GROMACS .gro file of C-alpha atoms in nm:
model
  327
    1MET     CA    1   4.602   3.820  -2.563
    2MET     CA    2   4.553   3.621  -2.882
    3THR     CA    3   4.838   3.386  -2.964
    4THR     CA    4   5.017   3.394  -3.298
    5THR     CA    5   4.875   3.052  -3.386
    6ALA     CA    6   4.518   3.167  -3.322
    7PHE     CA    7   4.572   3.479  -3.537
    8VAL     CA    8   4.707   3.274  -3.827
    9ASN     CA    9   4.439   3.003  -3.804
   10HIS     CA   10   4.141   3.234  -3.754
   11TRP     CA   11   4.190   3.591  -3.878
   12ILE     CA   12   4.405   3.546  -4.186
   13PRO     CA   13   4.165   3.292  -4.353
   14LYS     CA   14   3.870   3.515  -4.258
   15LEU     CA   15   4.024   3.829  -4.408
   16PHE     CA   16   4.122   3.639  -4.723
   17LYS     CA   17   3.769   3.501  -4.763
   18GLU     CA   18   3.606   3.845  -4.725
   19SER     CA   19   3.849   4.000  -4.972
   20PHE     CA   20   3.783   3.721  -5.225
   21GLN     CA   21   3.405   3.762  -5.194
   22ARG     CA   22   3.430   4.138  -5.257
   23THR     CA   23   3.645   4.075  -5.562
   24LYS     CA   24   3.393   3.827  -5.704
   25LEU     CA   25   3.098   4.056  -5.647
   26CYS     CA   26   3.237   4.344  -5.845
   27PRO     CA   27   3.524   4.389  -6.088
   28SER     CA   28   3.761   4.669  -6.000
   29ILE     CA   29   3.621   4.950  -6.212
   30ASN     CA   30   3.700   5.296  -6.081
   31VAL     CA   31   3.478   5.576  -6.206
   32LYS     CA   32   3.418   5.906  -6.031
   33ARG     CA   33   3.050   5.984  -6.014
   34LYS     CA   34   2.896   6.271  -5.822
   35GLY     CA   35   3.200   6.298  -5.598
   36PHE     CA   36   3.225   5.937  -5.487
   37MET     CA   37   3.346   5.605  -5.619
   38ASN     CA   38   3.062   5.384  -5.740
   39LYS     CA   39   3.214   5.052  -5.844
   40ARG     CA   40   2.945   4.789  -5.808
   41THR     CA   41   2.660   4.975  -5.977
   42LEU     CA   42   2.867   5.072  -6.280
   43ALA     CA   43   3.012   4.724  -6.321
   44THR     CA   44   2.665   4.568  -6.317
   45PHE     CA   45   2.537   4.827  -6.565
   46ASP     CA   46   2.825   4.774  -6.807
   47GLN     CA   47   2.790   4.396  -6.797
   48ALA     CA   48   2.420   4.423  -6.865
   49ILE     CA   49   2.430   4.638  -7.176
   50THR     CA   50   2.757   4.565  -7.354
   51SER     CA   51   2.976   4.272  -7.443
   52SER     CA   52   3.331   4.299  -7.574
   53GLN     CA   53   3.478   4.060  -7.826
   54LEU     CA   54   3.783   4.031  -8.050
   55LYS     CA   55   3.723   4.084  -8.419
   56VAL     CA   56   3.971   3.949  -8.674
   57THR     CA   57   4.030   4.152  -8.989
   58TRP     CA   58   4.257   4.050  -9.276
   59LEU     CA   59   4.439   4.354  -9.413
   60GLU     CA   60   4.620   4.156  -9.683
   61SER     CA   61   4.604   3.788  -9.779
   62GLN     CA   62   4.742   3.592 -10.070
   63TRP     CA   63   4.777   3.228 -10.165
   64THR     CA   64   5.099   3.166 -10.356
   65PHE     CA   65   5.123   2.788 -10.396
   66LEU     CA   66   5.113   2.700 -10.765
   67GLY     CA   67   4.866   2.978 -10.831
   68THR     CA   68   4.588   2.800 -10.641
   69LYS     CA   69   4.339   2.977 -10.412
   70GLY     CA   70   4.258   2.843 -10.071
   71LYS     CA   71   4.103   2.970  -9.750
   72CYS     CA   72   4.264   3.109  -9.436
   73ASP     CA   73   4.043   3.247  -9.162
   74GLY     CA   74   4.135   3.387  -8.823
   75VAL     CA   75   3.901   3.343  -8.527
   76VAL     CA   76   3.938   3.394  -8.153
   77ASP     CA   77   3.838   3.104  -7.930
   78ASN     CA   78   3.687   3.123  -7.582
   79LYS     CA   79   4.035   3.118  -7.427
   80GLY     CA   80   4.142   3.429  -7.616
   81ARG     CA   81   4.376   3.241  -7.852
   82LEU     CA   82   4.396   3.318  -8.219
   83VAL     CA   83   4.303   3.012  -8.425
   84LEU     CA   84   4.421   3.006  -8.787
   85GLU     CA   85   4.203   2.782  -9.001
   86PHE     CA   86   4.343   2.725  -9.348
   87THR     CA   87   4.271   2.488  -9.636
   88PRO     CA   88   4.548   2.227  -9.660
   89VAL     CA   89   4.710   2.203 -10.001
   90GLU     CA   90   4.784   1.833  -9.957
   91ASP     CA   91   4.704   1.602  -9.670
   92SER     CA   92   5.055   1.457  -9.669
   93LEU     CA   93   5.221   1.793  -9.611
   94CYS     CA   94   5.331   1.946  -9.283
   95TYR     CA   95   5.293   2.316  -9.234
   96LYS     CA   96   5.534   2.561  -9.083
   97VAL     CA   97   5.378   2.887  -8.965
   98HIS     CA   98   5.584   3.203  -8.941
   99TYR     CA   99   5.392   3.462  -8.736
  100GLY     CA  100   5.441   3.770  -8.521
  101ARG     CA  101   5.405   4.147  -8.488
  102LEU     CA  102   5.533   4.344  -8.782
  103GLU     CA  103   5.780   4.548  -8.578
  104LEU     CA  104   5.925   4.246  -8.395
  105PRO     CA  105   6.101   3.926  -8.506
  106CYS     CA  106   5.854   3.654  -8.597
  107SER     CA  107   5.810   3.319  -8.422
  108TRP     CA  108   5.778   2.976  -8.579
  109GLN     CA  109   5.527   2.700  -8.519
  110THR     CA  110   5.501   2.363  -8.694
  111SER     CA  111   5.183   2.162  -8.740
  112SER     CA  112   5.043   1.887  -8.959
  113LYS     CA  113   4.686   2.007  -8.910
  114SER     CA  114   4.484   2.284  -9.068
  115HIS     CA  115   4.405   2.445  -8.731
  116ILE     CA  116   4.682   2.631  -8.552
  117CYS     CA  117   4.628   2.802  -8.214
  118ILE     CA  118   4.854   3.095  -8.130
  119ASP     CA  119   4.867   3.253  -7.783
  120ASN     CA  120   4.969   3.599  -7.666
  121TRP     CA  121   4.802   3.803  -7.934
  122LYS     CA  122   4.737   4.165  -7.847
  123PRO     CA  123   4.446   4.364  -7.989
  124GLU     CA  124   4.501   4.673  -8.206
  125VAL     CA  125   4.835   4.532  -8.333
  126VAL     CA  126   4.902   4.425  -8.692
  127TYR     CA  127   5.055   4.077  -8.732
  128ARG     CA  128   5.226   3.897  -9.019
  129VAL     CA  129   5.135   3.537  -9.096
  130GLN     CA  130   5.320   3.317  -9.344
  131ILE     CA  131   5.247   2.946  -9.395
  132PHE     CA  132   5.504   2.719  -9.559
  133THR     CA  133   5.473   2.360  -9.682
  134MET     CA  134   5.733   2.101  -9.589
  135LYS     CA  135   5.774   1.771  -9.778
  136ARG     CA  136   5.991   1.493  -9.642
  137ASP     CA  137   6.192   1.466  -9.961
  138VAL     CA  138   6.236   1.843  -9.998
  139THR     CA  139   6.481   2.032  -9.783
  140SER     CA  140   6.348   2.384  -9.840
  141GLU     CA  141   6.005   2.506  -9.745
  142GLN     CA  142   5.768   2.652 -10.002
  143LEU     CA  143   5.554   2.953  -9.914
  144ILE     CA  144   5.186   2.882  -9.976
  145PHE     CA  145   5.016   3.168  -9.790
  146GLN     CA  146   5.101   3.509  -9.656
  147GLY     CA  147   4.894   3.781  -9.503
  148LYS     CA  148   4.857   4.058  -9.247
  149LEU     CA  149   4.580   4.059  -8.992
  150LEU     CA  150   4.453   4.282  -8.713
  151LEU     CA  151   4.269   4.188  -8.394
  152LYS     CA  152   4.043   4.467  -8.271
  153HIS     CA  153   3.821   4.488  -7.966
  154SER     CA  154   3.467   4.562  -8.076
  155THR     CA  155   3.192   4.649  -7.829
  156THR     CA  156   2.850   4.517  -7.915
  157THR     CA  157   2.549   4.686  -7.761
  158VAL     CA  158   2.294   4.441  -7.628
  159ALA     CA  159   1.936   4.557  -7.663
  160PRO     CA  160   1.785   4.611  -7.316
  161LYS     CA  161   1.485   4.402  -7.214
  162VAL     CA  162   1.169   4.526  -7.052
  163SER     CA  163   1.114   4.425  -6.690
  164LEU     CA  164   0.772   4.264  -6.648
  165GLN     CA  165   0.820   4.286  -6.271
  166ASP     CA  166   0.840   4.665  -6.300
  167ALA     CA  167   0.533   4.665  -6.524
  168SER     CA  168   0.335   4.459  -6.272
  169MET     CA  169   0.398   4.719  -5.997
  170LEU     CA  170   0.207   4.995  -6.178
  171GLU     CA  171  -0.148   5.091  -6.084
  172ILE     CA  172  -0.323   5.203  -6.401
  173ARG     CA  173  -0.697   5.268  -6.366
  174VAL     CA  174  -0.979   5.385  -6.587
  175GLY     CA  175  -1.083   5.737  -6.498
  176LYS     CA  176  -1.338   5.993  -6.609
  177ILE     CA  177  -1.250   6.364  -6.623
  178LEU     CA  178  -1.506   6.558  -6.417
  179SER     CA  179  -1.358   6.904  -6.463
  180CYS     CA  180  -1.063   7.067  -6.634
  181LYS     CA  181  -0.915   7.416  -6.618
  182LYS     CA  182  -0.594   7.597  -6.699
  183HIS     CA  183  -0.329   7.606  -6.429
  184PRO     CA  184  -0.336   7.951  -6.264
  185ASN     CA  185   0.045   7.969  -6.243
  186ALA     CA  186   0.157   7.791  -6.562
  187ASP     CA  187   0.069   7.862  -6.926
  188THR     CA  188   0.141   7.507  -7.045
  189LEU     CA  189  -0.046   7.304  -6.781
  190LEU     CA  190  -0.403   7.188  -6.728
  191VAL     CA  191  -0.552   7.079  -6.395
  192GLU     CA  192  -0.804   6.794  -6.410
  193GLU     CA  193  -1.028   6.645  -6.144
  194ILE     CA  194  -1.067   6.276  -6.234
  195ASP     CA  195  -1.297   6.008  -6.093
  196ILE     CA  196  -1.107   5.677  -6.066
  197GLY     CA  197  -1.357   5.502  -5.837
  198GLU     CA  198  -1.227   5.647  -5.510
  199ASP     CA  199  -1.423   5.847  -5.251
  200ASN     CA  200  -1.282   6.173  -5.387
  201PRO     CA  201  -1.162   6.273  -5.735
  202ARG     CA  202  -0.791   6.276  -5.809
  203THR     CA  203  -0.618   6.600  -5.899
  204ILE     CA  204  -0.393   6.550  -6.201
  205VAL     CA  205  -0.176   6.816  -6.364
  206SER     CA  206  -0.086   6.754  -6.730
  207GLY     CA  207   0.087   6.944  -7.010
  208LEU     CA  208  -0.193   6.939  -7.265
  209VAL     CA  209  -0.260   7.311  -7.313
  210LYS     CA  210  -0.110   7.311  -7.664
  211HIS     CA  211  -0.329   7.023  -7.774
  212TYR     CA  212  -0.668   7.066  -7.603
  213GLU     CA  213  -0.900   7.330  -7.471
  214PRO     CA  214  -1.013   7.240  -7.116
  215GLU     CA  215  -1.377   7.180  -7.220
  216GLN     CA  216  -1.266   6.921  -7.479
  217LEU     CA  217  -1.146   6.688  -7.206
  218VAL     CA  218  -1.446   6.706  -6.970
  219SER     CA  219  -1.644   6.376  -6.949
  220ARG     CA  220  -1.372   6.191  -7.139
  221LYS     CA  221  -1.261   5.846  -7.016
  222VAL     CA  222  -0.887   5.821  -6.973
  223LEU     CA  223  -0.614   5.606  -6.818
  224VAL     CA  224  -0.454   5.730  -6.497
  225LEU     CA  225  -0.123   5.604  -6.361
  226CYS     CA  226  -0.221   5.628  -5.995
  227ASN     CA  227   0.074   5.519  -5.781
  228LEU     CA  228   0.344   5.759  -5.892
  229LYS     CA  229   0.497   5.970  -5.619
  230ALA     CA  230   0.283   6.283  -5.574
  231LYS     CA  231   0.451   6.589  -5.720
  232LYS     CA  232   0.383   6.960  -5.682
  233MET     CA  233   0.365   7.137  -6.017
  234ARG     CA  234   0.368   7.516  -5.982
  235GLY     CA  235   0.197   7.499  -5.644
  236ILE     CA  236  -0.065   7.230  -5.722
  237GLU     CA  237  -0.001   6.871  -5.615
  238SER     CA  238  -0.051   6.617  -5.893
  239LYS     CA  239  -0.142   6.270  -5.765
  240GLY     CA  240  -0.080   6.067  -6.077
  241MET     CA  241  -0.042   6.104  -6.451
  242LEU     CA  242  -0.255   6.075  -6.763
  243LEU     CA  243  -0.116   5.815  -7.003
  244CYS     CA  244  -0.100   5.967  -7.351
  245GLY     CA  245   0.009   5.861  -7.696
  246SER     CA  246   0.228   6.098  -7.895
  247THR     CA  247   0.402   6.126  -8.228
  248LYS     CA  248   0.780   6.092  -8.236
  249ASP     CA  249   0.828   6.469  -8.257
  250LYS     CA  250   0.563   6.540  -7.988
  251SER     CA  251   0.367   6.755  -8.234
  252LYS     CA  252   0.051   6.562  -8.150
  253VAL     CA  253  -0.046   6.427  -7.808
  254GLU     CA  254  -0.365   6.242  -7.716
  255PRO     CA  255  -0.480   6.070  -7.393
  256LEU     CA  256  -0.518   5.695  -7.419
  257SER     CA  257  -0.879   5.577  -7.410
  258PRO     CA  258  -1.031   5.254  -7.275
  259PRO     CA  259  -1.313   5.081  -7.464
  260GLU     CA  260  -1.645   5.268  -7.431
  261HIS     CA  261  -1.819   5.043  -7.177
  262THR     CA  262  -1.524   4.994  -6.941
  263GLN     CA  263  -1.615   5.078  -6.579
  264VAL     CA  264  -1.452   5.373  -6.404
  265GLY     CA  265  -1.193   5.253  -6.151
  266GLU     CA  266  -1.113   4.927  -6.331
  267LEU     CA  267  -0.749   4.815  -6.300
  268VAL     CA  268  -0.583   4.801  -6.642
  269TYR     CA  269  -0.322   4.533  -6.715
  270PHE     CA  270  -0.061   4.430  -6.971
  271ASP     CA  271  -0.138   4.111  -7.161
  272GLY     CA  272   0.013   3.813  -6.977
  273VAL     CA  273   0.126   4.019  -6.676
  274GLU     CA  274  -0.027   3.967  -6.332
  275MET     CA  275  -0.061   4.319  -6.194
  276LYS     CA  276   0.043   4.362  -5.830
  277PRO     CA  277   0.050   4.740  -5.780
  278THR     CA  278   0.287   4.870  -5.517
  279GLU     CA  279   0.192   5.159  -5.288
  280SER     CA  280   0.225   5.512  -5.419
  281GLY     CA  281   0.577   5.648  -5.399
  282LYS     CA  282   0.930   5.632  -5.528
  283GLN     CA  283   0.935   5.261  -5.611
  284ALA     CA  284   0.643   5.287  -5.855
  285THR     CA  285   0.793   5.600  -6.010
  286GLN     CA  286   1.124   5.423  -6.071
  287SER     CA  287   0.947   5.118  -6.216
  288PHE     CA  288   0.762   5.340  -6.464
  289GLU     CA  289   1.084   5.516  -6.563
  290ARG     CA  290   1.242   5.178  -6.643
  291ILE     CA  291   0.963   5.065  -6.876
  292VAL     CA  292   0.849   5.392  -7.037
  293ASP     CA  293   1.087   5.349  -7.333
  294PHE     CA  294   0.908   5.022  -7.418
  295LEU     CA  295   0.560   5.178  -7.428
  296LYS     CA  296   0.426   5.257  -7.776
  297THR     CA  297   0.129   5.241  -8.009
  298ASP     CA  298   0.109   5.003  -8.303
  299SER     CA  299  -0.013   5.058  -8.658
  300LYS     CA  300  -0.374   5.054  -8.532
  301GLY     CA  301  -0.315   5.285  -8.236
  302VAL     CA  302  -0.332   5.007  -7.974
  303ALA     CA  303  -0.116   5.076  -7.667
  304LEU     CA  304   0.160   4.819  -7.616
  305LEU     CA  305   0.439   4.731  -7.377
  306GLU     CA  306   0.678   4.590  -7.639
  307SER     CA  307   0.431   4.340  -7.793
  308ARG     CA  308   0.193   4.314  -7.494
  309SER     CA  309  -0.137   4.501  -7.529
  310LEU     CA  310  -0.262   4.729  -7.253
  311LEU     CA  311  -0.600   4.569  -7.173
  312THR     CA  312  -0.927   4.616  -6.988
  313SER     CA  313  -1.208   4.365  -6.942
  314GLN     CA  314  -1.366   4.514  -7.256
  315GLY     CA  315  -1.057   4.506  -7.476
  316PRO     CA  316  -0.738   4.698  -7.554
  317CYS     CA  317  -0.671   5.066  -7.483
  318PHE     CA  318  -0.594   5.290  -7.777
  319CYS     CA  319  -0.564   5.636  -7.931
  320SER     CA  320  -0.569   5.774  -8.285
  321ILE     CA  321  -0.189   5.813  -8.297
  322THR     CA  322  -0.030   5.516  -8.472
  323ASN     CA  323   0.329   5.395  -8.437
  324GLY     CA  324   0.391   5.650  -8.164
  325ASN     CA  325   0.518   5.670  -7.810
  326VAL     CA  326   0.324   5.633  -7.484
  327SER     CA  327   0.412   5.829  -7.173
   0.00000   0.00000   0.00000
C-alpha cells in the first residue's frame, strides 16, 4: 500500500503538471459541435483568424482652461490599462484626475505628468473624465478638461494566408483529352478519358455540359489534378479533376491550358514551390480545399496561387477568363 508521503510527493505533483499542460494547450472554450465538445480545434481556429482589442471612443470632450484647446487621447496599453495622454497646460502644474463610471461615484488620482494610467476599466461602459489643475499658491482646483469616453471590444478579422505546404502536396499534370461524352445518368456532367502519361487513360467526370459540346474538348490539352480521392459521380468513378477558370458568377467556365509544346504527363508547379505530391486520397483532397480560395486568374488570364504563377517547363498556364476564379 502506498504511504501518504509517497502519494503527496509523487501523484499530486504529477496530476498538477498534467492539468497545467492541458490548460496551456487549449483555453477553456466550450462549444457544442455535432453532438460533442470540441475545445482545442475551435480555440486554435479562433486564435488564427481573429484578434480582439479595446477601442477607445470619446463621446464628448471639451477643454475649458482659459478657452484654450489641447489634446486628450485615451489608449489601452498591453496590460489592459487605460492610459490618458493629455497636453499639459503648464509644466509647473500638477494635475488631479477625477474619473469613473457615470452611474457610480468617481475616483481621484493625482499626477504631475501628462500620462495617467488607470486600472480596472470595463469595456462597453461609459466613463467620465475630468482633469483639474492645481497650483501651489491656489487652494482650489481649476477644471481644464472634461469628457466622456467608451471602451469597446472590437474584433479584427485577420486575412488568412495560403499554405505552401498544402500546395506542394498536389499532383497537377498536363493531360490530353482522348475522348469525351455525356454522362449517361446525369444531364450536367461530361465523362472524359484523359492521357496524363500513365499506362491507361484517366477517367474524369466534370460539370461542363453547359459550356462545351463533347467534341469541342477532344484533343485539347488540359491540367488534371490527379491525387484527389477518387469519387463516384452518378455511378462513374472520377479519378481526378480538370482545373478550370471561371467568372465570379460561374456564367463562363473554361479548362486551364498549358503552353502548346508542353509534354503530356509533365508535373505542373507553383512558382517558388517545390512540389512533393502526396499519394491519392483524403490528405490531398483536404490540401486542395484549403488553397482553392487562393487560386485565381490575373488580368491576362494567367493562373495564380495568390501571386505565384502556375508553371510548366514551357511557361505559365492560362485561360481566356481574366480576373476570375480557378477550381
